[in-house]
Amino acid sequence: MSTVVETHDHGHHGPAKGLTRWLFTTNHKDIGTLYLWFSFLMLFIGGSMAMVIRAELFQPGLQIVQPEFFNQMTTNHGLIMVFGVIMPAFVGLANWMLPMQIGAPDMALPRLNNLSFWLLPMAFGILISTLFMPEGGPNFGWTFYAPLSTTYAPSTVNFFIFSVHIMGISSILGSINIITTIFNMRAPGMTLMKMPLFVWSWLITAYLLIAVMPVLAGVVTMMLMDINFGTSFFNAAGGGDPVLFQHVFWFFGHPEVYIMILPAFGIVSHIIETFSRKPIFGYSSMVYAMASIAVLSFVVWAHHMFTVGMPLAGELFFMYSTMLIAIPTGVKVFNWIATMFRGSITFETPMLFAIAFVALFTIGGFSGLMLAIVPADFQYHDTYFVVAHFHYVLVPGALFGIISGVYYWLPKWTGNMYDEILGKTHFWLTFFSVNLTFFPMHFVGLAGMPRRYPDYALQFADFNMLISVGAFIFGLTQLLFLFIVIKSIRGGKKARAEVWEGAENLGLEWTIDSPAPYHTFTVQPQVK
Amino acid sequence: MESKKTIRNLLGIVVCMFAFGWLLIPIYDVFCEITGLNGKVTGPSFLSESSKAMEQREVLIQFMTHNNESMPWTFESEEVQMRIMTGSQQEAIFVFKNTTDREMIGQVIPSVSPGRGAEYFHKTECFCFERQTLAAGERIELPVRFIVDPALPKEIGSLSLGYTLFDITDQFTKKDKIANL
Amino acid sequence: MAVFADMSDANMAVGVTEVSKEIFDLHMLIFWVCVWIGVVVFGIMFWSLWKYRKSKGAIAADFDDNFWLEIGWTVAATLILVVIAIPSTTVMVKAYDDAEGEINIMVTGSQWKWHYKYLEDGISFYSNLSTPQEQIDNKMPKGEFYLKEVDQPLVIPINKRIRFLITGNDVIHSWWVPDFAVKQDAIPGFINTAWTNVPTPGIYRGNCTELCGIKHAFMPVVVRAVEQDEYDAFVAERILLAENEKMLTSKDWTAEELFERGESFYQTNCVACHQVNGQGIPPVFPALEGSQIVLNDAPRQIEILMEGVQGAAMASYADYSEVDIAAVITYTRQAWTNGENGDGVIVTPQDIVAYKNKIEL
C-alpha cells in the first residue's frame, strides 16, 4: 500500500479531569468513545425490548404483555436499534479511526462533533420517555405508516417526531464533519484511491446521509402538519394519499439501510486483509462497488411496497433495479474470499466475526434477492421472512461488522489485548444463538406467520419457541461482550503499536503507540 | 480554509434535499395524473378528437360506495353496475342522506381500478372532491356524468369506480375556530 | 421438489390456484439458485480458510487483483440475474391480469374485522375473529384453528373468476390468502384490485398483513370455496336472512330474547374493546358497567351505536340490523351490575327504526 514516515506524538496536555471532560470534549477519540458507549447502552435497552417481544412470542396466547404494549415494544426496538445502536456505533468507529487512518490530528469541526454526539442522548431521552407517558409511546412500527401514525396515533407521536428531527440533525452534522475531514485533511500523498477502505465506506455513507436525512425530516414534518395543523398530505379525506407517505419514507428508508451496512463493508475489508496477511483483492472494484450500491440505493425504494397497488410497469422496474444491486454486492463478497484464498490465515476474534459476516450477510443477501422477485414477494411481504432477511443483514451483518471492528481496534484504544479465549467464547455463543434466533424465522414466515403479531396460530408455535430461546441466549451473551470490553480497558497483555502481525503497512493507525496518545498526528505524516 | 467551501456545498445539498422531499408531493401528484396511477382522478376531462373517431366497444362499469370510519350518512349509487359503450355520454346517480340531527359536511374521494384505466375515464360532471353540506335529515341526489374513452386498452374489460365518503365537518369547525382567534 | 411442498410448516404454501402454484415454483427456483450459489461460494471460502491456515504453514501470495477474473464473475452474476428475471416477469404479468371478474366482491378492512360485499347479489356481512377470548387469555385450551377462524367466512364458488375490490376503512390493512397467493393492501380512500380462480373446494385461511393497531393479529381472513350449487344456496340464504332481519324488526321482543341475542352480538363484536366483564380499558375503551350513559341514558346510547363517537375508536354500527343494535344495547343495560343499578329501560328494534325515522325529513 504505502510506506510511512514515523512520527511520534508528544501530547501538549492530557485530557481534562472529571465529568466535564466528557461534556465539553472536542477530541475525536473521546467523542468516539462516547458514541460507542452510548450505542452499547442502547443495544441493551433495545435488546431488552426484543426480550419482551420474544418472551411474549415464546408460546401462543397472550401471557406477558397486551398488544397495546407489544406494539410499543416492536416499534421502539426497531427505532432504537436503527437510530440508537447501528448508526451511532459506526459514527463512533468513524470518529476514533478516520483521523488516524488519514493522518489527521482530529476531525475538521471538533466542536460540531461534540454537538453531534450530545444531541443523541437528548433525542433518545425524549423517545424513551414516551413509553412512560399515559398514552404510551409510538406503537405504529419503526416505519410509522400513515394514517396509523397520524390520525390514529397517540399524542406522544409529537415527541416521536421531535426526537427523529434531533437524530436527523445529529447525523447530518456528523456527516458534514466526516466529508470535510476526509476531503481536506488527508496526509500529503494520500490520494483518494490510496485511502483505506473504511475511510471510503464512510465517505460514501456520509453522502448518503446528507442526501436522505433531510427527506426523513420532510416526511416527519408533513406528519406533524397532518396531525396538528389540518393538512392532508397523507389523508385521503382531504385529497391526500397514505401511499405517498410510503414513497417518501422509503425514499429515505432504502438508502438508510445501506447507510447501516457500508461502514461494515469497510471494516471487514480491513480485518480480512490483516488476518489473511494479504492485500485486499480488487481495491478499486471495492470502491466502485460501494459507490454503485450507494447510487442504486436511490432507485429501489418501492420494493418495500410491492402490495400497495402499484401498476405493473412500476413493480417490474423496481424488481429489476433491486436485482441489480446484487451485482456490486456479490463482487464485494467474491473479493473478500479472493483475499482469503492463498493467504496465510489466523483466526483471532476479529477474523472470526468477519468471516461470519461474509457468510451470514450473504445469506441475508440471498433472502433479499428472493424478496426482490415481485410475485414471490406477494407471499413474503409483511411476514417473518422479511424479518429474517433484515435481521440477517443487520445482526450478523452490520452488528458483527461493528463487533469485529471493536475487537480489531480495542488494543489500539486501550493499549491492552482483550482476552482472546473470552473473545472466541463470545464469538461462538453469538454465532450459534444468532442462527438459532433468526434462521427459523425464514421457515415461520414462509409458513405464513405475519410480522408485528403478538400472538399466532398453533402451527407456528414450535419454531417460535426455538427462536425465543436463541434470542435469550444471544441477549445474555452480549453481557459477556460487555465484560470483555471492560476487562480489556482495565488491563491485559500489553499491545504493541502494530498490534497485529504485519499491520504496520496496512494503515497509519498501526504506526502510532498503543494506546493511541490523546493527540495523534499533530505533525502530518508523509504518505508514499 | 478550504473546509469552508466544502461545508457550504454540503449544507447546500442538505437544503436542496429537504426541498426535494417537499417537491415529491407535487411530483407524485403530477406523475399520478399523467399516468393515472393509483386510480387518482382529479377533475373533469374530455375526449380528444382522435379518440372520438375510434371504434366503440362495450365496457362494464361498477360503482362502489363506501363510508369511511363512522361516517353515518347513507351513501349509495342507484346502479351497482352498468354495461355501456365507450365514447358515449353516461350518467350514474348517487344518493346522499344525512341521517343525523345536525348539519354535517362530507367529501367524496374517488378511486378507479385498474389505476391505468383512470386516464380513460372522463368525468364531465362529478361531486368528487367537492364539499357537500347537508342539513340534519337532508337527502340529495347527485350525478356523475362520464364518457369512457374508446382508446381504453383492450385488456381492460371493466372499470371499477370506488367512492369513499369522508366526514370533514370537524375540519371546518376547527378552521373557523382558528380564524376567530 | 415435492418433499418441500409438503413441508407446510416451514415452506410457502403451494396453494390451489394456477397463480399460486406458479409462484411457489418460482420461489423454489430462486431458492435453489441461491443454494447452489451458496454451496459454490461458501465451499471456496471454507476450503480456503482450511487450506491456507498459517498454523499449517501457508505462506501468503501477494496478488491483489485479476482483471479477467473480476469481469468473469461480474458477468456470471449478471447472467444468473437475467435468467431469474425472465420467469419472474412472466409470472408477474399473469398475476396482474386485469380482466373482468365473474363475481365482484368489495373487501373492506376495518379495525379489526373484514367486511365483504358481493356487488352482483347485493349481500354483505362482517367477518370477525371467532376464537374465544378465553383461549387467547390461556384460560381454555386452544382450538385447532386458533386465530384463524371467523364467524362468517367469505364464500365463493369454484371455477369462477373472482375479482376483489379492496379498500380500507380507517388505517391501512392488507388482505392475504396464501393459498391463492393474493395479497393487497387495503388503503382508506382507494380501491385496489386482486383476482383469483379457485378450482378446488376447501377452506382457505389467511391474515391481515399490515400493522393496523392492537388487534392486527386478531382479524384473520377465511374463505370457503364451494361448488356452484352450494354457493347459490348460500347467496339465497343470506338474502333471506336480510329479509328476515327486516321482519324480526317488527316483531315483539321480550327483554330475555333481546338479552340473549345481544349477549351473542356483544361477544363477537364488543369484547375486544369493552371486554367480557364490561370493564373496558379506560381511558381509551370506556367501561360499560357502571357507565352513566348505559345506566340512565338510552337515547344517547342509541345515538352512540348509530353514529359512533367523533375522535374516538367507537365506530358507527348503523350497518348492522336494528335487531342487533337494539339487542346489544339491551344486553349492556342488563348485564353485570347494570341490571340492578340502571333505569331498567330496554331498547327494542322499533326504537332503532324510530330513531332512524325521527331524523328523516
PDB file of N, CA and C in Angstrom, chain B residues 38 40 60 62-70 72 80-81 83 97-102 109-114 116 136-138 155-158 160 162 164 166-167 170, chain C residues 96-101 104 106 108 117 119-120 163 165 167-170 188-193 303 306-312 314-316 318 355-356 359-361:
ATOM      1  N   ASN B  38     -52.498   4.807  -9.309  1.00  0.00           N
ATOM      2  CA  ASN B  38     -53.123   4.975  -8.013  1.00  0.00           C
ATOM      3  C   ASN B  38     -54.613   5.253  -8.136  1.00  0.00           C
ATOM      4  N   LYS B  40     -56.090   7.640  -9.163  1.00  0.00           N
ATOM      5  CA  LYS B  40     -56.484   9.002  -8.783  1.00  0.00           C
ATOM      6  C   LYS B  40     -56.964   9.746 -10.011  1.00  0.00           C
ATOM      7  N   LEU B  60     -67.783  -2.808 -18.900  1.00  0.00           N
ATOM      8  CA  LEU B  60     -68.583  -2.896 -17.676  1.00  0.00           C
ATOM      9  C   LEU B  60     -68.065  -1.861 -16.685  1.00  0.00           C
ATOM     10  N   GLN B  62     -68.459  -0.545 -12.802  1.00  0.00           N
ATOM     11  CA  GLN B  62     -69.021  -0.883 -11.499  1.00  0.00           C
ATOM     12  C   GLN B  62     -68.870   0.295 -10.562  1.00  0.00           C
ATOM     13  N   PHE B  63     -69.892   0.497  -9.740  1.00  0.00           N
ATOM     14  CA  PHE B  63     -69.831   1.591  -8.769  1.00  0.00           C
ATOM     15  C   PHE B  63     -69.841   1.019  -7.372  1.00  0.00           C
ATOM     16  N   MET B  64     -68.890   1.443  -6.597  1.00  0.00           N
ATOM     17  CA  MET B  64     -68.871   1.021  -5.199  1.00  0.00           C
ATOM     18  C   MET B  64     -68.846   2.247  -4.328  1.00  0.00           C
ATOM     19  N   THR B  65     -69.688   2.246  -3.330  1.00  0.00           N
ATOM     20  CA  THR B  65     -69.652   3.363  -2.393  1.00  0.00           C
ATOM     21  C   THR B  65     -69.215   2.839  -1.049  1.00  0.00           C
ATOM     22  N   HIS B  66     -68.540   3.687  -0.334  1.00  0.00           N
ATOM     23  CA  HIS B  66     -68.033   3.256   0.960  1.00  0.00           C
ATOM     24  C   HIS B  66     -67.963   4.460   1.879  1.00  0.00           C
ATOM     25  N   ASN B  67     -68.428   4.275   3.110  1.00  0.00           N
ATOM     26  CA  ASN B  67     -68.315   5.354   4.096  1.00  0.00           C
ATOM     27  C   ASN B  67     -67.086   5.123   4.937  1.00  0.00           C
ATOM     28  N   ASN B  68     -66.208   6.097   4.970  1.00  0.00           N
ATOM     29  CA  ASN B  68     -65.011   5.924   5.778  1.00  0.00           C
ATOM     30  C   ASN B  68     -65.359   5.989   7.253  1.00  0.00           C
ATOM     31  N   GLU B  69     -64.687   5.177   8.042  1.00  0.00           N
ATOM     32  CA  GLU B  69     -64.845   5.203   9.514  1.00  0.00           C
ATOM     33  C   GLU B  69     -66.304   5.159   9.902  1.00  0.00           C
ATOM     34  N   SER B  70     -66.691   6.114  10.744  1.00  0.00           N
ATOM     35  CA  SER B  70     -68.063   6.092  11.272  1.00  0.00           C
ATOM     36  C   SER B  70     -68.980   7.061  10.556  1.00  0.00           C
ATOM     37  N   PRO B  72     -71.833   8.553   9.257  1.00  0.00           N
ATOM     38  CA  PRO B  72     -73.155   7.926   9.385  1.00  0.00           C
ATOM     39  C   PRO B  72     -74.105   8.137   8.213  1.00  0.00           C
ATOM     40  N   VAL B  80     -75.505  -0.454  -9.368  1.00  0.00           N
ATOM     41  CA  VAL B  80     -74.244  -1.027  -8.898  1.00  0.00           C
ATOM     42  C   VAL B  80     -73.309  -1.243 -10.068  1.00  0.00           C
ATOM     43  N   GLN B  81     -73.867  -1.590 -11.226  1.00  0.00           N
ATOM     44  CA  GLN B  81     -73.015  -1.694 -12.406  1.00  0.00           C
ATOM     45  C   GLN B  81     -73.830  -1.440 -13.655  1.00  0.00           C
ATOM     46  N   ARG B  83     -73.460  -1.761 -18.132  1.00  0.00           N
ATOM     47  CA  ARG B  83     -72.689  -2.068 -19.345  1.00  0.00           C
ATOM     48  C   ARG B  83     -72.916  -0.933 -20.305  1.00  0.00           C
ATOM     49  N   LYS B  97     -77.650  10.927   2.095  1.00  0.00           N
ATOM     50  CA  LYS B  97     -78.610  11.344   3.116  1.00  0.00           C
ATOM     51  C   LYS B  97     -77.914  11.503   4.458  1.00  0.00           C
ATOM     52  N   ASN B  98     -78.102  12.691   5.049  1.00  0.00           N
ATOM     53  CA  ASN B  98     -77.565  12.940   6.386  1.00  0.00           C
ATOM     54  C   ASN B  98     -78.567  12.390   7.396  1.00  0.00           C
ATOM     55  N   THR B  99     -78.233  11.250   8.008  1.00  0.00           N
ATOM     56  CA  THR B  99     -79.193  10.597   8.903  1.00  0.00           C
ATOM     57  C   THR B  99     -79.055  11.065  10.342  1.00  0.00           C
ATOM     58  N   THR B 100     -78.313  12.129  10.572  1.00  0.00           N
ATOM     59  CA  THR B 100     -78.156  12.595  11.958  1.00  0.00           C
ATOM     60  C   THR B 100     -79.016  13.825  12.184  1.00  0.00           C
ATOM     61  N   ASP B 101     -78.937  14.363  13.389  1.00  0.00           N
ATOM     62  CA  ASP B 101     -79.756  15.534  13.692  1.00  0.00           C
ATOM     63  C   ASP B 101     -78.923  16.804  13.757  1.00  0.00           C
ATOM     64  N   ARG B 102     -77.794  16.802  13.068  1.00  0.00           N
ATOM     65  CA  ARG B 102     -77.037  18.053  12.996  1.00  0.00           C
ATOM     66  C   ARG B 102     -76.492  18.224  11.578  1.00  0.00           C
ATOM     67  N   ILE B 109     -64.092  10.979  -2.151  1.00  0.00           N
ATOM     68  CA  ILE B 109     -62.823  10.786  -2.833  1.00  0.00           C
ATOM     69  C   ILE B 109     -62.981   9.588  -3.767  1.00  0.00           C
ATOM     70  N   PRO B 110     -62.680   9.784  -5.046  1.00  0.00           N
ATOM     71  CA  PRO B 110     -62.862   8.690  -5.996  1.00  0.00           C
ATOM     72  C   PRO B 110     -61.593   7.855  -6.130  1.00  0.00           C
ATOM     73  N   SER B 111     -61.758   6.632  -6.568  1.00  0.00           N
ATOM     74  CA  SER B 111     -60.604   5.795  -6.875  1.00  0.00           C
ATOM     75  C   SER B 111     -61.011   4.869  -7.999  1.00  0.00           C
ATOM     76  N   VAL B 112     -60.177   4.790  -9.021  1.00  0.00           N
ATOM     77  CA  VAL B 112     -60.516   3.971 -10.185  1.00  0.00           C
ATOM     78  C   VAL B 112     -59.596   2.769 -10.213  1.00  0.00           C
ATOM     79  N   SER B 113     -60.174   1.628 -10.513  1.00  0.00           N
ATOM     80  CA  SER B 113     -59.351   0.440 -10.637  1.00  0.00           C
ATOM     81  C   SER B 113     -59.702  -0.244 -11.938  1.00  0.00           C
ATOM     82  N   PRO B 114     -58.760  -0.720 -12.742  1.00  0.00           N
ATOM     83  CA  PRO B 114     -57.331  -0.592 -12.568  1.00  0.00           C
ATOM     84  C   PRO B 114     -56.833   0.834 -12.730  1.00  0.00           C
ATOM     85  N   ARG B 116     -54.477   2.293 -14.249  1.00  0.00           N
ATOM     86  CA  ARG B 116     -54.139   2.878 -15.541  1.00  0.00           C
ATOM     87  C   ARG B 116     -55.375   3.108 -16.422  1.00  0.00           C
ATOM     88  N   ALA B 136     -79.536  18.541   8.838  1.00  0.00           N
ATOM     89  CA  ALA B 136     -79.988  17.330   9.540  1.00  0.00           C
ATOM     90  C   ALA B 136     -81.122  16.698   8.752  1.00  0.00           C
ATOM     91  N   GLY B 137     -80.971  15.426   8.416  1.00  0.00           N
ATOM     92  CA  GLY B 137     -82.043  14.702   7.734  1.00  0.00           C
ATOM     93  C   GLY B 137     -82.139  14.966   6.243  1.00  0.00           C
ATOM     94  N   GLU B 138     -81.316  15.861   5.704  1.00  0.00           N
ATOM     95  CA  GLU B 138     -81.445  16.202   4.274  1.00  0.00           C
ATOM     96  C   GLU B 138     -80.983  15.075   3.361  1.00  0.00           C
ATOM     97  N   GLU B 155     -57.180  -4.763 -22.957  1.00  0.00           N
ATOM     98  CA  GLU B 155     -57.084  -5.707 -21.832  1.00  0.00           C
ATOM     99  C   GLU B 155     -57.998  -5.315 -20.681  1.00  0.00           C
ATOM    100  N   ILE B 156     -58.436  -4.056 -20.687  1.00  0.00           N
ATOM    101  CA  ILE B 156     -59.285  -3.623 -19.582  1.00  0.00           C
ATOM    102  C   ILE B 156     -60.737  -3.838 -19.971  1.00  0.00           C
ATOM    103  N   GLY B 157     -61.356  -4.804 -19.342  1.00  0.00           N
ATOM    104  CA  GLY B 157     -62.733  -5.147 -19.687  1.00  0.00           C
ATOM    105  C   GLY B 157     -63.744  -4.469 -18.781  1.00  0.00           C
ATOM    106  N   SER B 158     -63.287  -4.069 -17.613  1.00  0.00           N
ATOM    107  CA  SER B 158     -64.221  -3.377 -16.727  1.00  0.00           C
ATOM    108  C   SER B 158     -63.468  -2.359 -15.904  1.00  0.00           C
ATOM    109  N   SER B 160     -63.729  -0.280 -12.287  1.00  0.00           N
ATOM    110  CA  SER B 160     -64.432  -0.214 -11.009  1.00  0.00           C
ATOM    111  C   SER B 160     -64.191   1.149 -10.407  1.00  0.00           C
ATOM    112  N   GLY B 162     -64.576   3.388  -7.217  1.00  0.00           N
ATOM    113  CA  GLY B 162     -64.860   3.378  -5.793  1.00  0.00           C
ATOM    114  C   GLY B 162     -65.009   4.801  -5.313  1.00  0.00           C
ATOM    115  N   THR B 164     -65.343   6.933  -1.820  1.00  0.00           N
ATOM    116  CA  THR B 164     -65.288   6.876  -0.364  1.00  0.00           C
ATOM    117  C   THR B 164     -65.761   8.205   0.192  1.00  0.00           C
ATOM    118  N   PHE B 166     -66.055  10.773   3.158  1.00  0.00           N
ATOM    119  CA  PHE B 166     -65.397  11.147   4.402  1.00  0.00           C
ATOM    120  C   PHE B 166     -66.185  12.237   5.109  1.00  0.00           C
ATOM    121  N   ASP B 167     -66.121  12.197   6.423  1.00  0.00           N
ATOM    122  CA  ASP B 167     -66.750  13.246   7.228  1.00  0.00           C
ATOM    123  C   ASP B 167     -65.718  14.326   7.479  1.00  0.00           C
ATOM    124  N   ASP B 170     -65.538  18.376  11.052  1.00  0.00           N
ATOM    125  CA  ASP B 170     -64.626  18.904  12.083  1.00  0.00           C
ATOM    126  C   ASP B 170     -63.582  19.829  11.527  1.00  0.00           C
TER     127      ASP B 170
ATOM    128  N   TYR C  96     -50.999 -10.197 -12.669  1.00  0.00           N
ATOM    129  CA  TYR C  96     -51.519  -8.842 -12.713  1.00  0.00           C
ATOM    130  C   TYR C  96     -52.653  -8.674 -13.703  1.00  0.00           C
ATOM    131  N   ASP C  97     -53.131  -9.755 -14.236  1.00  0.00           N
ATOM    132  CA  ASP C  97     -54.204  -9.747 -15.209  1.00  0.00           C
ATOM    133  C   ASP C  97     -55.396  -8.899 -14.750  1.00  0.00           C
ATOM    134  N   ASP C  98     -55.910  -8.061 -15.609  1.00  0.00           N
ATOM    135  CA  ASP C  98     -56.963  -7.115 -15.225  1.00  0.00           C
ATOM    136  C   ASP C  98     -58.322  -7.417 -15.812  1.00  0.00           C
ATOM    137  N   ALA C  99     -58.527  -8.608 -16.286  1.00  0.00           N
ATOM    138  CA  ALA C  99     -59.786  -8.890 -16.995  1.00  0.00           C
ATOM    139  C   ALA C  99     -60.982  -8.798 -16.054  1.00  0.00           C
ATOM    140  N   GLU C 100     -62.141  -8.792 -16.658  1.00  0.00           N
ATOM    141  CA  GLU C 100     -63.380  -8.678 -15.900  1.00  0.00           C
ATOM    142  C   GLU C 100     -63.556  -9.862 -14.959  1.00  0.00           C
ATOM    143  N   GLY C 101     -64.185  -9.627 -13.826  1.00  0.00           N
ATOM    144  CA  GLY C 101     -64.468 -10.734 -12.910  1.00  0.00           C
ATOM    145  C   GLY C 101     -65.900 -11.215 -13.108  1.00  0.00           C
ATOM    146  N   ASN C 104     -67.814 -10.021  -8.366  1.00  0.00           N
ATOM    147  CA  ASN C 104     -67.033  -8.912  -7.821  1.00  0.00           C
ATOM    148  C   ASN C 104     -67.367  -8.747  -6.360  1.00  0.00           C
ATOM    149  N   MET C 106     -66.445  -6.614  -2.876  1.00  0.00           N
ATOM    150  CA  MET C 106     -65.742  -5.498  -2.250  1.00  0.00           C
ATOM    151  C   MET C 106     -65.296  -5.932  -0.860  1.00  0.00           C
ATOM    152  N   THR C 108     -63.514  -4.806   2.607  1.00  0.00           N
ATOM    153  CA  THR C 108     -63.130  -3.607   3.355  1.00  0.00           C
ATOM    154  C   THR C 108     -62.489  -4.003   4.661  1.00  0.00           C
ATOM    155  N   LYS C 117     -68.737  -7.441   0.577  1.00  0.00           N
ATOM    156  CA  LYS C 117     -69.988  -7.056  -0.083  1.00  0.00           C
ATOM    157  C   LYS C 117     -69.954  -7.595  -1.501  1.00  0.00           C
ATOM    158  N   LEU C 119     -71.062  -7.488  -5.020  1.00  0.00           N
ATOM    159  CA  LEU C 119     -71.675  -6.415  -5.796  1.00  0.00           C
ATOM    160  C   LEU C 119     -72.851  -6.882  -6.643  1.00  0.00           C
ATOM    161  N   GLU C 120     -72.763  -8.055  -7.234  1.00  0.00           N
ATOM    162  CA  GLU C 120     -73.861  -8.514  -8.086  1.00  0.00           C
ATOM    163  C   GLU C 120     -75.084  -8.885  -7.265  1.00  0.00           C
ATOM    164  N   ARG C 163     -63.212 -11.326  -8.617  1.00  0.00           N
ATOM    165  CA  ARG C 163     -62.426 -10.094  -8.571  1.00  0.00           C
ATOM    166  C   ARG C 163     -62.681  -9.446  -7.210  1.00  0.00           C
ATOM    167  N   LEU C 165     -62.247  -6.177  -4.774  1.00  0.00           N
ATOM    168  CA  LEU C 165     -62.031  -4.734  -4.792  1.00  0.00           C
ATOM    169  C   LEU C 165     -61.802  -4.334  -3.343  1.00  0.00           C
ATOM    170  N   THR C 167     -60.513  -2.135  -0.097  1.00  0.00           N
ATOM    171  CA  THR C 167     -60.265  -0.806   0.446  1.00  0.00           C
ATOM    172  C   THR C 167     -60.188  -0.867   1.960  1.00  0.00           C
ATOM    173  N   GLY C 168     -59.775   0.239   2.548  1.00  0.00           N
ATOM    174  CA  GLY C 168     -59.650   0.291   3.995  1.00  0.00           C
ATOM    175  C   GLY C 168     -60.635   1.294   4.557  1.00  0.00           C
ATOM    176  N   ASN C 169     -60.992   1.069   5.789  1.00  0.00           N
ATOM    177  CA  ASN C 169     -61.998   1.926   6.399  1.00  0.00           C
ATOM    178  C   ASN C 169     -61.404   2.964   7.326  1.00  0.00           C
ATOM    179  N   ASP C 170     -60.207   2.733   7.793  1.00  0.00           N
ATOM    180  CA  ASP C 170     -59.621   3.640   8.775  1.00  0.00           C
ATOM    181  C   ASP C 170     -58.116   3.751   8.536  1.00  0.00           C
ATOM    182  N   PRO C 188     -57.388   3.308   2.924  1.00  0.00           N
ATOM    183  CA  PRO C 188     -58.572   4.157   3.015  1.00  0.00           C
ATOM    184  C   PRO C 188     -58.603   5.186   1.888  1.00  0.00           C
ATOM    185  N   GLY C 189     -59.753   5.285   1.225  1.00  0.00           N
ATOM    186  CA  GLY C 189     -59.915   6.245   0.142  1.00  0.00           C
ATOM    187  C   GLY C 189     -59.535   5.703  -1.227  1.00  0.00           C
ATOM    188  N   PHE C 190     -58.947   4.504  -1.271  1.00  0.00           N
ATOM    189  CA  PHE C 190     -58.500   3.960  -2.549  1.00  0.00           C
ATOM    190  C   PHE C 190     -58.965   2.531  -2.718  1.00  0.00           C
ATOM    191  N   ILE C 191     -59.143   2.132  -3.994  1.00  0.00           N
ATOM    192  CA  ILE C 191     -59.546   0.755  -4.286  1.00  0.00           C
ATOM    193  C   ILE C 191     -58.369   0.027  -4.929  1.00  0.00           C
ATOM    194  N   ASN C 192     -58.000  -1.118  -4.375  1.00  0.00           N
ATOM    195  CA  ASN C 192     -57.017  -1.987  -5.036  1.00  0.00           C
ATOM    196  C   ASN C 192     -57.751  -3.210  -5.534  1.00  0.00           C
ATOM    197  N   THR C 193     -57.266  -3.778  -6.642  1.00  0.00           N
ATOM    198  CA  THR C 193     -57.936  -4.987  -7.128  1.00  0.00           C
ATOM    199  C   THR C 193     -57.021  -6.184  -7.035  1.00  0.00           C
ATOM    200  N   GLU C 303     -77.757   6.729  20.092  1.00  0.00           N
ATOM    201  CA  GLU C 303     -77.051   7.661  19.217  1.00  0.00           C
ATOM    202  C   GLU C 303     -75.608   7.202  18.999  1.00  0.00           C
ATOM    203  N   MET C 306     -75.389   4.262  16.714  1.00  0.00           N
ATOM    204  CA  MET C 306     -75.769   4.581  15.330  1.00  0.00           C
ATOM    205  C   MET C 306     -74.755   5.483  14.654  1.00  0.00           C
ATOM    206  N   GLU C 307     -74.065   6.314  15.438  1.00  0.00           N
ATOM    207  CA  GLU C 307     -73.202   7.306  14.794  1.00  0.00           C
ATOM    208  C   GLU C 307     -71.737   7.156  15.144  1.00  0.00           C
ATOM    209  N   GLY C 308     -71.431   6.332  16.126  1.00  0.00           N
ATOM    210  CA  GLY C 308     -70.057   6.277  16.584  1.00  0.00           C
ATOM    211  C   GLY C 308     -69.757   7.486  17.450  1.00  0.00           C
ATOM    212  N   VAL C 309     -68.508   7.616  17.878  1.00  0.00           N
ATOM    213  CA  VAL C 309     -68.103   8.763  18.683  1.00  0.00           C
ATOM    214  C   VAL C 309     -66.978   9.469  17.954  1.00  0.00           C
ATOM    215  N   GLN C 310     -67.193  10.737  17.643  1.00  0.00           N
ATOM    216  CA  GLN C 310     -66.180  11.502  16.913  1.00  0.00           C
ATOM    217  C   GLN C 310     -64.886  11.538  17.705  1.00  0.00           C
ATOM    218  N   GLY C 311     -63.785  11.310  17.047  1.00  0.00           N
ATOM    219  CA  GLY C 311     -62.485  11.447  17.693  1.00  0.00           C
ATOM    220  C   GLY C 311     -62.130  10.281  18.603  1.00  0.00           C
ATOM    221  N   ALA C 312     -63.002   9.271  18.646  1.00  0.00           N
ATOM    222  CA  ALA C 312     -62.670   8.091  19.463  1.00  0.00           C
ATOM    223  C   ALA C 312     -62.741   6.849  18.591  1.00  0.00           C
ATOM    224  N   MET C 314     -64.712   4.362  18.819  1.00  0.00           N
ATOM    225  CA  MET C 314     -66.034   3.754  18.676  1.00  0.00           C
ATOM    226  C   MET C 314     -66.628   4.084  17.319  1.00  0.00           C
ATOM    227  N   ALA C 315     -66.810   3.019  16.523  1.00  0.00           N
ATOM    228  CA  ALA C 315     -67.336   3.218  15.175  1.00  0.00           C
ATOM    229  C   ALA C 315     -68.857   3.214  15.201  1.00  0.00           C
ATOM    230  N   SER C 316     -69.444   3.620  14.080  1.00  0.00           N
ATOM    231  CA  SER C 316     -70.890   3.518  13.926  1.00  0.00           C
ATOM    232  C   SER C 316     -71.238   2.068  13.606  1.00  0.00           C
ATOM    233  N   ALA C 318     -74.318   1.373  12.492  1.00  0.00           N
ATOM    234  CA  ALA C 318     -75.578   1.523  11.759  1.00  0.00           C
ATOM    235  C   ALA C 318     -75.729   0.510  10.647  1.00  0.00           C
ATOM    236  N   TYR C 355     -85.645   5.912  15.730  1.00  0.00           N
ATOM    237  CA  TYR C 355     -84.500   6.829  15.697  1.00  0.00           C
ATOM    238  C   TYR C 355     -84.163   7.213  14.268  1.00  0.00           C
ATOM    239  N   LYS C 356     -84.144   6.193  13.420  1.00  0.00           N
ATOM    240  CA  LYS C 356     -83.815   6.474  12.020  1.00  0.00           C
ATOM    241  C   LYS C 356     -84.875   7.370  11.388  1.00  0.00           C
ATOM    242  N   ILE C 359     -85.203  11.300  12.424  1.00  0.00           N
ATOM    243  CA  ILE C 359     -84.315  12.279  11.826  1.00  0.00           C
ATOM    244  C   ILE C 359     -84.409  12.296  10.316  1.00  0.00           C
ATOM    245  N   GLU C 360     -85.439  11.689   9.792  1.00  0.00           N
ATOM    246  CA  GLU C 360     -85.714  11.830   8.364  1.00  0.00           C
ATOM    247  C   GLU C 360     -86.631  13.025   8.183  1.00  0.00           C
ATOM    248  N   LEU C 361     -86.513  13.681   7.050  1.00  0.00           N
ATOM    249  CA  LEU C 361     -87.404  14.804   6.792  1.00  0.00           C
ATOM    250  C   LEU C 361     -88.789  14.288   6.465  1.00  0.00           C
TER     251      LEU C 361
END
